[in-house]
mmCIF file of C-alpha atoms and ligand atoms in Angstrom:
data_model
loop_
_atom_site.group_PDB
_atom_site.id
_atom_site.type_symbol
_atom_site.label_atom_id
_atom_site.label_comp_id
_atom_site.label_asym_id
_atom_site.label_seq_id
_atom_site.Cartn_x
_atom_site.Cartn_y
_atom_site.Cartn_z
ATOM 1 C CA MET V 71 76.653 137.777 67.760
ATOM 2 C CA TRP V 72 74.080 136.849 70.408
ATOM 3 C CA SER V 73 75.357 133.288 70.678
ATOM 4 C CA GLN V 74 78.978 134.068 71.553
ATOM 5 C CA ASN V 75 80.230 135.816 74.682
ATOM 6 C CA ALA V 76 82.780 135.350 77.477
ATOM 7 C CA LEU V 77 80.740 132.514 79.010
ATOM 8 C CA THR V 78 80.214 130.499 75.817
ATOM 9 C CA LYS V 79 83.871 130.940 74.823
ATOM 10 C CA ARG V 80 85.155 129.808 78.224
ATOM 11 C CA LEU V 81 82.860 126.747 78.225
ATOM 12 C CA ASN V 82 83.251 125.981 74.524
ATOM 13 C CA LEU V 83 79.537 126.241 73.730
ATOM 14 C CA ASN V 84 77.892 127.102 70.407
ATOM 15 C CA TRP V 85 74.802 128.424 72.174
ATOM 16 C CA PRO V 86 74.381 130.052 75.606
ATOM 17 C CA ILE V 87 71.823 127.433 76.623
ATOM 18 C CA LEU V 88 72.274 125.272 79.751
ATOM 19 C CA GLN V 89 70.133 122.238 80.559
ATOM 20 C CA ALA V 90 69.514 122.334 84.310
ATOM 21 C CA PRO V 91 71.028 119.450 86.279
ATOM 22 C CA MET V 92 67.932 118.024 87.969
ATOM 23 C CA GLY V 93 69.063 115.164 90.199
ATOM 24 C CA ASP V 94 68.312 111.684 88.888
ATOM 25 C CA LEU V 95 65.767 113.065 86.412
ATOM 26 C CA THR V 96 68.794 114.048 84.314
ATOM 27 C CA THR V 97 70.522 111.210 82.464
ATOM 28 C CA PRO V 98 73.849 110.936 80.626
ATOM 29 C CA GLY V 99 71.779 110.600 77.414
ATOM 30 C CA LEU V 100 69.940 113.880 78.037
ATOM 31 C CA ALA V 101 73.084 115.817 78.965
ATOM 32 C CA ALA V 102 75.009 114.371 76.001
ATOM 33 C CA ALA V 103 72.264 115.303 73.516
ATOM 34 C CA VAL V 104 72.249 118.892 74.794
ATOM 35 C CA SER V 105 76.045 119.196 74.722
ATOM 36 C CA ASP V 106 76.239 117.615 71.265
ATOM 37 C CA ALA V 107 73.728 120.216 70.092
ATOM 38 C CA GLY V 108 76.125 122.945 71.301
ATOM 39 C CA GLY V 109 74.597 123.708 74.702
ATOM 40 C CA LEU V 110 75.751 122.674 78.184
ATOM 41 C CA GLY V 111 74.369 119.356 79.447
ATOM 42 C CA GLY V 112 73.943 118.926 83.188
ATOM 43 C CA LEU V 113 73.904 115.880 85.477
ATOM 44 C CA GLY V 114 72.643 115.877 89.056
ATOM 45 C CA MET V 115 74.845 114.047 91.556
ATOM 46 C CA TRP V 116 72.438 114.153 94.520
ATOM 47 C CA GLY V 117 72.035 110.669 95.972
ATOM 48 C CA PHE V 118 74.794 109.037 93.903
ATOM 49 C CA SER V 119 77.935 107.503 95.427
ATOM 50 C CA GLY V 120 81.338 108.574 94.061
ATOM 51 C CA GLU V 121 81.463 105.364 92.022
ATOM 52 C CA GLU V 122 77.981 105.877 90.582
ATOM 53 C CA ALA V 123 78.808 109.508 89.827
ATOM 54 C CA GLU V 124 81.905 108.400 87.920
ATOM 55 C CA ARG V 125 79.768 105.994 85.880
ATOM 56 C CA ARG V 126 77.342 108.809 85.078
ATOM 57 C CA VAL V 127 80.148 111.077 83.851
ATOM 58 C CA ALA V 128 81.765 108.200 81.927
ATOM 59 C CA GLY V 129 78.373 107.496 80.308
ATOM 60 C CA PHE V 130 78.210 111.110 79.200
ATOM 61 C CA ARG V 131 81.803 111.028 77.855
ATOM 62 C CA GLN V 132 81.041 107.915 75.778
ATOM 63 C CA LEU V 133 78.168 109.740 74.110
ATOM 64 C CA SER V 134 79.503 113.287 73.776
ATOM 65 C CA GLY V 135 82.757 115.177 73.367
ATOM 66 C CA GLY V 136 81.056 118.351 74.654
ATOM 67 C CA SER V 137 81.219 120.140 77.991
ATOM 68 C CA LEU V 138 79.469 118.834 81.108
ATOM 69 C CA ASN V 139 78.064 120.432 84.269
ATOM 70 C CA VAL V 140 77.750 118.250 87.385
ATOM 71 C CA ASN V 141 75.637 119.482 90.265
ATOM 72 C CA TYR V 142 75.653 119.261 94.061
ATOM 73 C CA PRO V 143 72.818 120.536 96.263
ATOM 74 C CA LEU V 144 74.247 121.334 99.725
ATOM 75 C CA TRP V 145 72.640 121.056 103.154
ATOM 76 C CA ASP V 146 73.593 120.437 106.771
ATOM 77 C CA HIS V 147 72.933 117.267 108.726
ATOM 78 C CA PRO V 148 69.832 117.952 110.868
ATOM 79 C CA SER V 149 69.608 117.152 114.549
ATOM 80 C CA ASP V 150 67.695 113.999 115.586
ATOM 81 C CA LEU V 151 64.387 113.793 113.688
ATOM 82 C CA THR V 152 62.688 111.172 115.860
ATOM 83 C CA ASN V 153 60.606 113.715 117.752
ATOM 84 C CA THR V 154 60.503 116.708 115.417
ATOM 85 C CA ALA V 155 59.016 114.665 112.567
ATOM 86 C CA GLN V 156 56.154 113.227 114.670
ATOM 87 C CA PRO V 157 53.482 115.862 113.849
ATOM 88 C CA MET V 158 54.247 115.520 110.116
ATOM 89 C CA ARG V 159 54.102 111.724 110.326
ATOM 90 C CA ARG V 160 50.660 112.063 111.919
ATOM 91 C CA ALA V 161 49.513 114.494 109.195
ATOM 92 C CA LEU V 162 50.590 112.017 106.500
ATOM 93 C CA GLN V 163 49.151 108.916 108.173
ATOM 94 C CA GLU V 164 45.643 109.796 106.916
ATOM 95 C CA LEU V 165 46.864 109.615 103.289
ATOM 96 C CA TYR V 166 48.868 106.445 103.988
ATOM 97 C CA ASP V 167 45.755 104.834 105.527
ATOM 98 C CA GLN V 168 43.574 105.764 102.546
ATOM 99 C CA GLU V 169 46.149 104.151 100.252
ATOM 100 C CA GLU V 170 46.805 101.159 102.556
ATOM 101 C CA LEU V 171 50.507 101.964 102.724
ATOM 102 C CA GLY V 172 50.964 101.026 106.385
ATOM 103 C CA GLU V 173 52.818 103.219 108.841
ATOM 104 C CA VAL V 174 54.578 106.432 107.784
ATOM 105 C CA PRO V 175 58.323 105.713 108.096
ATOM 106 C CA THR V 176 60.615 107.418 110.612
ATOM 107 C CA PRO V 177 62.938 109.679 108.630
ATOM 108 C CA ALA V 178 66.729 109.642 109.003
ATOM 109 C CA GLY V 179 68.999 112.669 108.705
ATOM 110 C CA SER V 180 71.670 113.173 106.061
ATOM 111 C CA ALA V 181 73.987 115.923 104.810
ATOM 112 C CA GLY V 182 74.495 117.136 101.239
ATOM 113 C CA LEU V 183 78.169 117.714 100.589
ATOM 114 C CA VAL V 184 81.040 117.089 98.187
ATOM 115 C CA SER V 185 82.492 113.984 99.860
ATOM 116 C CA ASP V 186 86.110 112.830 99.433
ATOM 117 C CA ASP V 187 84.869 110.179 96.986
ATOM 118 C CA HIS V 188 83.186 112.808 94.861
ATOM 119 C CA LEU V 189 86.211 115.097 94.993
ATOM 120 C CA ALA V 190 88.373 112.187 93.783
ATOM 121 C CA MET V 191 85.825 111.586 90.986
ATOM 122 C CA LEU V 192 85.994 115.264 89.975
ATOM 123 C CA LYS V 193 89.831 115.097 89.886
ATOM 124 C CA LYS V 194 89.718 112.000 87.709
ATOM 125 C CA MET V 195 86.841 112.826 85.363
ATOM 126 C CA LYS V 196 87.352 116.619 85.176
ATOM 127 C CA PRO V 197 83.866 117.808 84.192
ATOM 128 C CA GLU V 198 84.121 121.299 82.727
ATOM 129 C CA VAL V 199 81.649 122.776 85.223
ATOM 130 C CA VAL V 200 80.569 122.063 88.799
ATOM 131 C CA SER V 201 77.420 123.813 89.985
ATOM 132 C CA PHE V 202 75.926 124.088 93.454
ATOM 133 C CA HIS V 203 72.421 124.699 94.765
ATOM 134 C CA PHE V 204 71.675 126.183 98.228
ATOM 135 C CA GLY V 205 74.930 128.147 98.476
ATOM 136 C CA LEU V 206 78.551 127.011 98.260
ATOM 137 C CA PRO V 207 80.768 124.516 100.092
ATOM 138 C CA ASP V 208 83.621 125.643 102.357
ATOM 139 C CA GLN V 209 86.632 127.362 100.809
ATOM 140 C CA PRO V 210 88.977 124.301 100.844
ATOM 141 C CA ILE V 211 86.490 122.405 98.626
ATOM 142 C CA ILE V 212 86.065 125.413 96.326
ATOM 143 C CA GLN V 213 89.852 125.771 96.080
ATOM 144 C CA ALA V 214 90.296 122.053 95.365
ATOM 145 C CA ILE V 215 87.715 122.211 92.564
ATOM 146 C CA ARG V 216 89.254 125.387 91.172
ATOM 147 C CA GLN V 217 92.718 123.747 91.145
ATOM 148 C CA ILE V 218 91.359 121.015 88.873
ATOM 149 C CA GLY V 219 90.492 123.827 86.439
ATOM 150 C CA ILE V 220 86.743 123.411 86.807
ATOM 151 C CA PHE V 221 84.379 126.371 86.260
ATOM 152 C CA ILE V 222 82.150 126.973 89.306
ATOM 153 C CA LEU V 223 78.471 128.026 89.325
ATOM 154 C CA SER V 224 75.815 128.503 91.973
ATOM 155 C CA SER V 225 72.256 129.847 92.082
ATOM 156 C CA ALA V 226 71.183 133.185 93.588
ATOM 157 C CA THR V 227 67.595 134.256 94.192
ATOM 158 C CA THR V 228 68.409 137.831 95.252
ATOM 159 C CA VAL V 229 71.047 140.461 94.417
ATOM 160 C CA ALA V 230 72.601 139.993 97.881
ATOM 161 C CA GLU V 231 73.048 136.250 97.276
ATOM 162 C CA ALA V 232 74.582 136.952 93.839
ATOM 163 C CA LYS V 233 77.117 139.358 95.359
ATOM 164 C CA ASP V 234 77.915 136.908 98.147
ATOM 165 C CA LEU V 235 78.513 134.084 95.637
ATOM 166 C CA GLU V 236 80.801 136.340 93.574
ATOM 167 C CA ASN V 237 82.790 137.270 96.682
ATOM 168 C CA ARG V 238 83.160 133.599 97.597
ATOM 169 C CA GLY V 239 84.618 132.719 94.205
ATOM 170 C CA VAL V 240 82.001 131.512 91.690
ATOM 171 C CA ASP V 241 82.938 132.068 88.038
ATOM 172 C CA ALA V 242 79.349 132.848 86.992
ATOM 173 C CA VAL V 243 76.081 133.177 88.867
ATOM 174 C CA ILE V 244 72.695 131.651 88.029
ATOM 175 C CA ALA V 245 69.966 134.220 88.733
ATOM 176 C CA GLN V 246 66.969 132.053 89.619
ATOM 177 C CA GLY V 247 63.646 133.877 89.301
ATOM 178 C CA ILE V 248 60.612 132.936 91.367
ATOM 179 C CA GLU V 249 59.066 131.328 88.242
ATOM 180 C CA ALA V 250 61.573 128.462 88.395
ATOM 181 C CA GLY V 251 60.569 124.829 88.812
ATOM 182 C CA GLY V 252 62.155 122.641 91.479
ATOM 183 C CA HIS V 253 63.866 123.853 94.626
ATOM 184 C CA ARG V 254 64.487 127.500 95.275
ATOM 185 C CA GLY V 255 68.278 127.909 95.341
ATOM 186 C CA THR V 256 67.954 130.418 98.150
ATOM 187 C CA TYR V 257 70.295 129.922 101.091
ATOM 188 C CA SER V 258 70.124 133.254 102.944
ATOM 189 C CA GLY V 259 66.719 132.733 104.539
ATOM 190 C CA VAL V 260 65.004 135.478 102.535
ATOM 191 C CA ASP V 261 61.222 135.167 102.643
ATOM 192 C CA ILE V 262 59.781 133.488 99.537
ATOM 193 C CA SER V 263 57.201 136.250 99.052
ATOM 194 C CA MET V 264 60.099 138.734 98.747
ATOM 195 C CA GLN V 265 62.047 136.780 96.101
ATOM 196 C CA PRO V 266 61.868 138.538 92.721
ATOM 197 C CA GLY V 267 60.665 137.343 89.353
ATOM 198 C CA LEU V 268 63.241 136.960 86.594
ATOM 199 C CA PHE V 269 62.387 140.294 84.916
ATOM 200 C CA ALA V 270 63.329 142.203 88.067
ATOM 201 C CA LEU V 271 66.170 139.916 89.154
ATOM 202 C CA VAL V 272 68.374 139.560 86.059
ATOM 203 C CA PRO V 273 69.120 143.242 85.281
ATOM 204 C CA GLN V 274 69.707 144.047 88.943
ATOM 205 C CA VAL V 275 72.074 141.082 89.381
ATOM 206 C CA ALA V 276 73.836 142.001 86.106
ATOM 207 C CA ASP V 277 74.392 145.535 87.474
ATOM 208 C CA ALA V 278 75.659 144.249 90.816
ATOM 209 C CA VAL V 279 78.275 141.648 89.790
ATOM 210 C CA THR V 280 81.205 141.571 87.362
ATOM 211 C CA ILE V 281 80.919 137.864 86.499
ATOM 212 C CA PRO V 282 78.585 136.439 83.812
ATOM 213 C CA VAL V 283 74.920 136.003 84.770
ATOM 214 C CA ILE V 284 72.865 132.977 83.696
ATOM 215 C CA ALA V 285 69.092 133.462 83.846
ATOM 216 C CA ALA V 286 66.860 130.623 85.113
ATOM 217 C CA GLY V 287 63.136 130.415 85.769
ATOM 218 C CA GLY V 288 60.248 130.354 83.315
ATOM 219 C CA ILE V 289 62.496 130.229 80.223
ATOM 220 C CA ALA V 290 61.106 127.688 77.766
ATOM 221 C CA ASP V 291 61.242 129.011 74.193
ATOM 222 C CA GLY V 292 63.074 131.470 71.938
ATOM 223 C CA ARG V 293 61.028 134.461 73.110
ATOM 224 C CA THR V 294 61.954 133.912 76.725
ATOM 225 C CA ILE V 295 65.619 133.246 75.835
ATOM 226 C CA ALA V 296 65.813 136.467 73.793
ATOM 227 C CA ALA V 297 64.190 138.393 76.661
ATOM 228 C CA ALA V 298 66.698 137.025 79.197
ATOM 229 C CA LEU V 299 69.604 138.044 76.955
ATOM 230 C CA MET V 300 68.081 141.542 76.601
ATOM 231 C CA LEU V 301 67.902 141.773 80.394
ATOM 232 C CA GLY V 302 71.660 141.273 80.676
ATOM 233 C CA ALA V 303 72.112 137.503 80.929
ATOM 234 C CA GLN V 304 75.010 135.855 79.077
ATOM 235 C CA GLY V 305 73.302 132.479 79.277
ATOM 236 C CA VAL V 306 70.045 130.780 80.165
ATOM 237 C CA GLN V 307 69.354 127.620 82.167
ATOM 238 C CA LEU V 308 66.170 125.678 81.405
ATOM 239 C CA GLY V 309 64.840 122.932 83.657
ATOM 240 C CA THR V 310 61.123 122.254 83.199
ATOM 241 C CA ALA V 311 61.350 122.519 79.377
ATOM 242 C CA PHE V 312 63.818 119.591 79.318
ATOM 243 C CA LEU V 313 61.666 117.363 81.545
ATOM 244 C CA ARG V 314 59.481 116.460 78.560
ATOM 245 C CA CYS V 315 62.444 115.304 76.446
ATOM 246 C CA GLU V 316 62.394 111.562 75.856
ATOM 247 C CA GLU V 317 65.911 111.262 77.314
ATOM 248 C CA ALA V 318 64.809 112.591 80.726
ATOM 249 C CA ASN V 319 64.112 110.094 83.521
ATOM 250 C CA VAL V 320 60.614 111.421 84.228
ATOM 251 C CA LEU V 321 57.598 109.325 85.253
ATOM 252 C CA ASP V 322 54.734 109.165 82.737
ATOM 253 C CA LYS V 323 52.317 110.687 85.253
ATOM 254 C CA HIS V 324 54.704 113.624 85.766
ATOM 255 C CA ARG V 325 55.022 114.131 81.978
ATOM 256 C CA ASP V 326 51.252 113.985 81.694
ATOM 257 C CA ALA V 327 50.823 116.607 84.422
ATOM 258 C CA LEU V 328 53.354 118.855 82.641
ATOM 259 C CA ARG V 329 51.387 118.502 79.382
ATOM 260 C CA HIS V 330 48.197 119.643 81.108
ATOM 261 C CA ALA V 331 49.729 122.451 83.196
ATOM 262 C CA SER V 332 48.694 126.081 82.814
ATOM 263 C CA GLU V 333 50.426 129.288 83.922
ATOM 264 C CA SER V 334 48.684 129.074 87.294
ATOM 265 C CA SER V 335 49.040 125.361 88.073
ATOM 266 C CA THR V 336 52.100 125.642 90.299
ATOM 267 C CA VAL V 337 52.827 126.695 93.852
ATOM 268 C CA VAL V 338 55.974 127.165 95.970
ATOM 269 C CA SER V 339 55.847 125.098 99.149
ATOM 270 C CA ASP V 340 58.184 123.319 101.560
ATOM 271 C CA VAL V 341 55.715 120.534 102.381
ATOM 272 C CA ILE V 342 57.097 117.940 99.965
ATOM 273 C CA SER V 343 60.802 118.036 100.798
ATOM 274 C CA GLY V 344 61.300 120.381 103.751
ATOM 275 C CA ARG V 345 62.646 123.200 101.535
ATOM 276 C CA PRO V 346 60.707 125.589 99.310
ATOM 277 C CA ALA V 347 60.233 124.221 95.796
ATOM 278 C CA ARG V 348 57.796 124.838 92.951
ATOM 279 C CA PHE V 349 55.382 122.001 92.095
ATOM 280 C CA ILE V 350 52.104 121.491 90.310
ATOM 281 C CA LYS V 351 49.502 121.875 93.053
ATOM 282 C CA ASN V 352 47.790 118.561 93.808
ATOM 283 C CA ARG V 353 46.061 116.745 96.662
ATOM 284 C CA LEU V 354 49.346 115.929 98.434
ATOM 285 C CA VAL V 355 50.417 119.591 98.557
ATOM 286 C CA GLU V 356 46.929 120.784 99.531
ATOM 287 C CA HIS V 357 46.558 118.173 102.292
ATOM 288 C CA LEU V 358 49.907 119.006 103.881
ATOM 289 C CA ALA V 359 49.596 122.775 103.458
ATOM 290 C CA SER V 360 46.148 122.792 105.058
ATOM 291 C CA SER V 361 47.447 120.700 107.990
ATOM 292 C CA GLN V 362 49.791 123.630 108.787
ATOM 293 C CA THR V 363 52.321 121.119 110.096
ATOM 294 C CA GLU V 364 56.051 121.865 110.046
ATOM 295 C CA PRO V 365 57.768 119.549 107.531
ATOM 296 C CA ALA V 366 60.699 117.389 108.645
ATOM 297 C CA ALA V 367 64.135 118.863 107.872
ATOM 298 C CA PHE V 368 65.180 118.766 104.209
ATOM 299 C CA PRO V 369 65.457 116.255 102.593
ATOM 300 C CA ALA V 370 64.136 113.838 105.268
ATOM 301 C CA GLN V 371 60.608 115.037 104.507
ATOM 302 C CA MET V 372 60.950 113.323 101.114
ATOM 303 C CA ALA V 373 61.344 109.950 102.834
ATOM 304 C CA LEU V 374 57.837 110.592 104.220
ATOM 305 C CA THR V 375 56.172 111.875 101.029
ATOM 306 C CA ASP V 376 57.968 109.771 98.352
ATOM 307 C CA PRO V 377 56.234 106.436 99.203
ATOM 308 C CA LEU V 378 52.899 108.016 98.190
ATOM 309 C CA ALA V 379 54.205 108.156 94.597
ATOM 310 C CA ASN V 380 54.215 104.331 94.603
ATOM 311 C CA THR V 381 50.423 104.484 94.388
ATOM 312 C CA GLY V 382 50.932 105.626 90.780
ATOM 313 C CA LYS V 383 48.618 108.568 91.475
ATOM 314 C CA LYS V 384 49.402 112.014 90.083
ATOM 315 C CA GLN V 385 47.535 113.587 92.988
ATOM 316 C CA LEU V 386 49.950 112.021 95.489
ATOM 317 C CA THR V 387 53.233 112.495 93.609
ATOM 318 C CA ALA V 388 55.680 115.414 93.742
ATOM 319 C CA LEU V 389 55.240 117.064 90.332
ATOM 320 C CA TYR V 390 58.095 119.562 90.111
ATOM 321 C CA ALA V 391 57.423 122.232 87.480
ATOM 322 C CA GLY V 392 58.002 125.908 86.747
ATOM 323 C CA GLN V 393 55.457 128.549 85.778
ATOM 324 C CA SER V 394 56.187 128.092 82.048
ATOM 325 C CA ALA V 395 55.455 124.354 82.030
ATOM 326 C CA ALA V 396 52.667 124.990 79.489
ATOM 327 C CA LEU V 397 55.277 126.236 76.992
ATOM 328 C CA GLY V 398 56.990 122.826 77.061
ATOM 329 C CA ARG V 399 57.040 120.406 74.135
ATOM 330 C CA ASP V 400 57.419 116.643 73.652
ATOM 331 C CA LEU V 401 60.649 116.628 71.652
ATOM 332 C CA SER V 402 64.011 114.910 71.738
ATOM 333 C CA ALA V 403 66.678 117.051 73.407
ATOM 334 C CA ALA V 404 68.398 117.601 70.029
ATOM 335 C CA ASP V 405 65.143 118.789 68.436
ATOM 336 C CA LEU V 406 64.331 121.004 71.421
ATOM 337 C CA MET V 407 67.803 122.589 71.185
ATOM 338 C CA SER V 408 67.352 123.292 67.424
ATOM 339 C CA LYS V 409 63.911 124.805 68.051
ATOM 340 C CA LEU V 410 65.217 126.994 70.885
ATOM 341 C CA VAL V 411 68.032 128.318 68.685
ATOM 342 C CA GLU V 412 65.751 128.937 65.655
ATOM 343 C CA GLU V 413 63.151 130.679 67.804
ATOM 344 C CA THR V 414 65.732 132.867 69.556
ATOM 345 C CA ILE V 415 67.121 134.004 66.200
ATOM 346 C CA ALA V 416 63.579 134.740 64.962
ATOM 347 C CA SER V 417 62.765 136.725 68.118
ATOM 348 C CA LEU V 418 65.940 138.784 67.913
ATOM 349 C CA GLN V 419 65.473 139.403 64.171
ATOM 350 C CA ALA V 420 61.865 140.486 64.712
ATOM 351 C CA LEU V 421 63.113 143.211 67.031
ATOM 352 C CA SER V 422 66.061 144.513 65.046
ATOM 353 C CA PRO V 423 64.183 146.490 62.307
ATOM 354 C CA ALA V 424 62.616 148.565 65.105
ATOM 355 C CA THR V 425 66.013 149.756 66.322
ATOM 356 C CA THR V 426 66.150 152.616 63.763
ATOM 357 C CA ARG V 427 63.720 154.688 65.783
HETATM 358 C C1 FMN J 672 62.515 118.790 88.500
HETATM 359 C C2 FMN J 672 63.545 119.805 88.827
HETATM 360 C C3 FMN J 672 64.631 119.429 89.604
HETATM 361 C C4 FMN J 672 65.641 120.365 89.877
HETATM 362 N N1 FMN J 672 66.735 119.957 90.577
HETATM 363 C C5 FMN J 672 67.790 120.800 90.691
HETATM 364 C C6 FMN J 672 69.005 120.356 91.271
HETATM 365 O O1 FMN J 672 69.120 119.212 91.732
HETATM 366 N N2 FMN J 672 70.040 121.236 91.329
HETATM 367 C C7 FMN J 672 69.943 122.513 90.823
HETATM 368 O O2 FMN J 672 70.925 123.260 90.865
HETATM 369 N N3 FMN J 672 68.790 122.969 90.306
HETATM 370 C C8 FMN J 672 67.715 122.146 90.220
HETATM 371 N N4 FMN J 672 66.553 122.593 89.670
HETATM 372 C C9 FMN J 672 66.391 124.040 89.358
HETATM 373 C C10 FMN J 672 66.987 124.412 88.011
HETATM 374 O O3 FMN J 672 68.384 124.497 88.123
HETATM 375 C C11 FMN J 672 66.478 125.775 87.487
HETATM 376 O O4 FMN J 672 66.704 126.784 88.417
HETATM 377 C C12 FMN J 672 65.009 125.760 87.116
HETATM 378 O O5 FMN J 672 64.639 124.556 86.493
HETATM 379 C C13 FMN J 672 64.703 126.916 86.165
HETATM 380 O O6 FMN J 672 63.337 127.100 86.023
HETATM 381 P P1 FMN J 672 62.427 126.344 84.937
HETATM 382 O O7 FMN J 672 62.157 125.015 85.524
HETATM 383 O O8 FMN J 672 61.222 127.220 84.835
HETATM 384 O O9 FMN J 672 63.216 126.263 83.658
HETATM 385 C C14 FMN J 672 65.529 121.705 89.398
HETATM 386 C C15 FMN J 672 64.412 122.056 88.635
HETATM 387 C C16 FMN J 672 63.428 121.136 88.337
HETATM 388 C C17 FMN J 672 62.251 121.541 87.482
#
């Protein structure tokens, strides 16, 4: 049966469908609806204190008895940004002046890590899965999470990253194709232009590792789910497709941009946050890319670009989206899950008569 394998059995899922944890755009209501529908709901923990994170998990537990994935993007504390961010502040001042937003702020550095507070929260709340983006934390943190009995995931954008993550102890690897919306999970410094699409990445990762592979990037309907399973994935993770669910915490202008996106609306750039991510191309991205100015270190660059979103203008807001945004639908998460399952069954059934020859 396509829907049951080692991954779904271990995580107690009816369907091998994961809703990507996308920072504060993901809500307990969204994750609970996905898990109740038999998939794996995900909650981003970026920017939340240990206490807030506990409330998010508790909110999920009140709504759903299903499994939950909580997510931590990881990055180092940058050196002092006072001087290095000056050219970027100057490049942005023109947009700030046009919008009468005053002076571009001076960014402060921060680190993305699993703090003691968060580790205590994980021990107490015991989410079934913890996933990481941009690599993995140090071994003591991995061991501590493993001791709680939590399943560990992280994203790879190349075969080498997938093998490295397996060696460092993940239980399954997310193969993130270049089509994916949001930040590239890459952490090995490989050039963006050399990162493969999902069709090339998934079978080669599946051949290279012994752990289950979850495909992510451009998957948005039953056809793309069936294709990912054919390529050797045991599960799929969808981000952009869930952004249009009513339970997602997504601005109206972002939803509107997703509704009007085409296959060639998006671009990968580091100008919004300081790390490569896929967005719908707009005036903000074009202005900063054409200035050829080095962005401030991730995520401090966001402190410089985020205030432009307060103008309410789509052209000045970070519109994260993958290359399959146009396949998205305005549905509740429960209805989207049912559609995805129905469509996957139909796609697989359409192929099976052809297997005789
Ligand atoms: C708006 C947005 C935010 C994201 N934030 C995160 C995140 O915080 N952590 C993470 O592991 N992945 C994040 N991702 C990436 C997803 O995990 C996944 O790789 C991607 O959504 C798959 O491609 P798709 O958007 O075409 O479905 C994000 C994706 C989007 C679209």
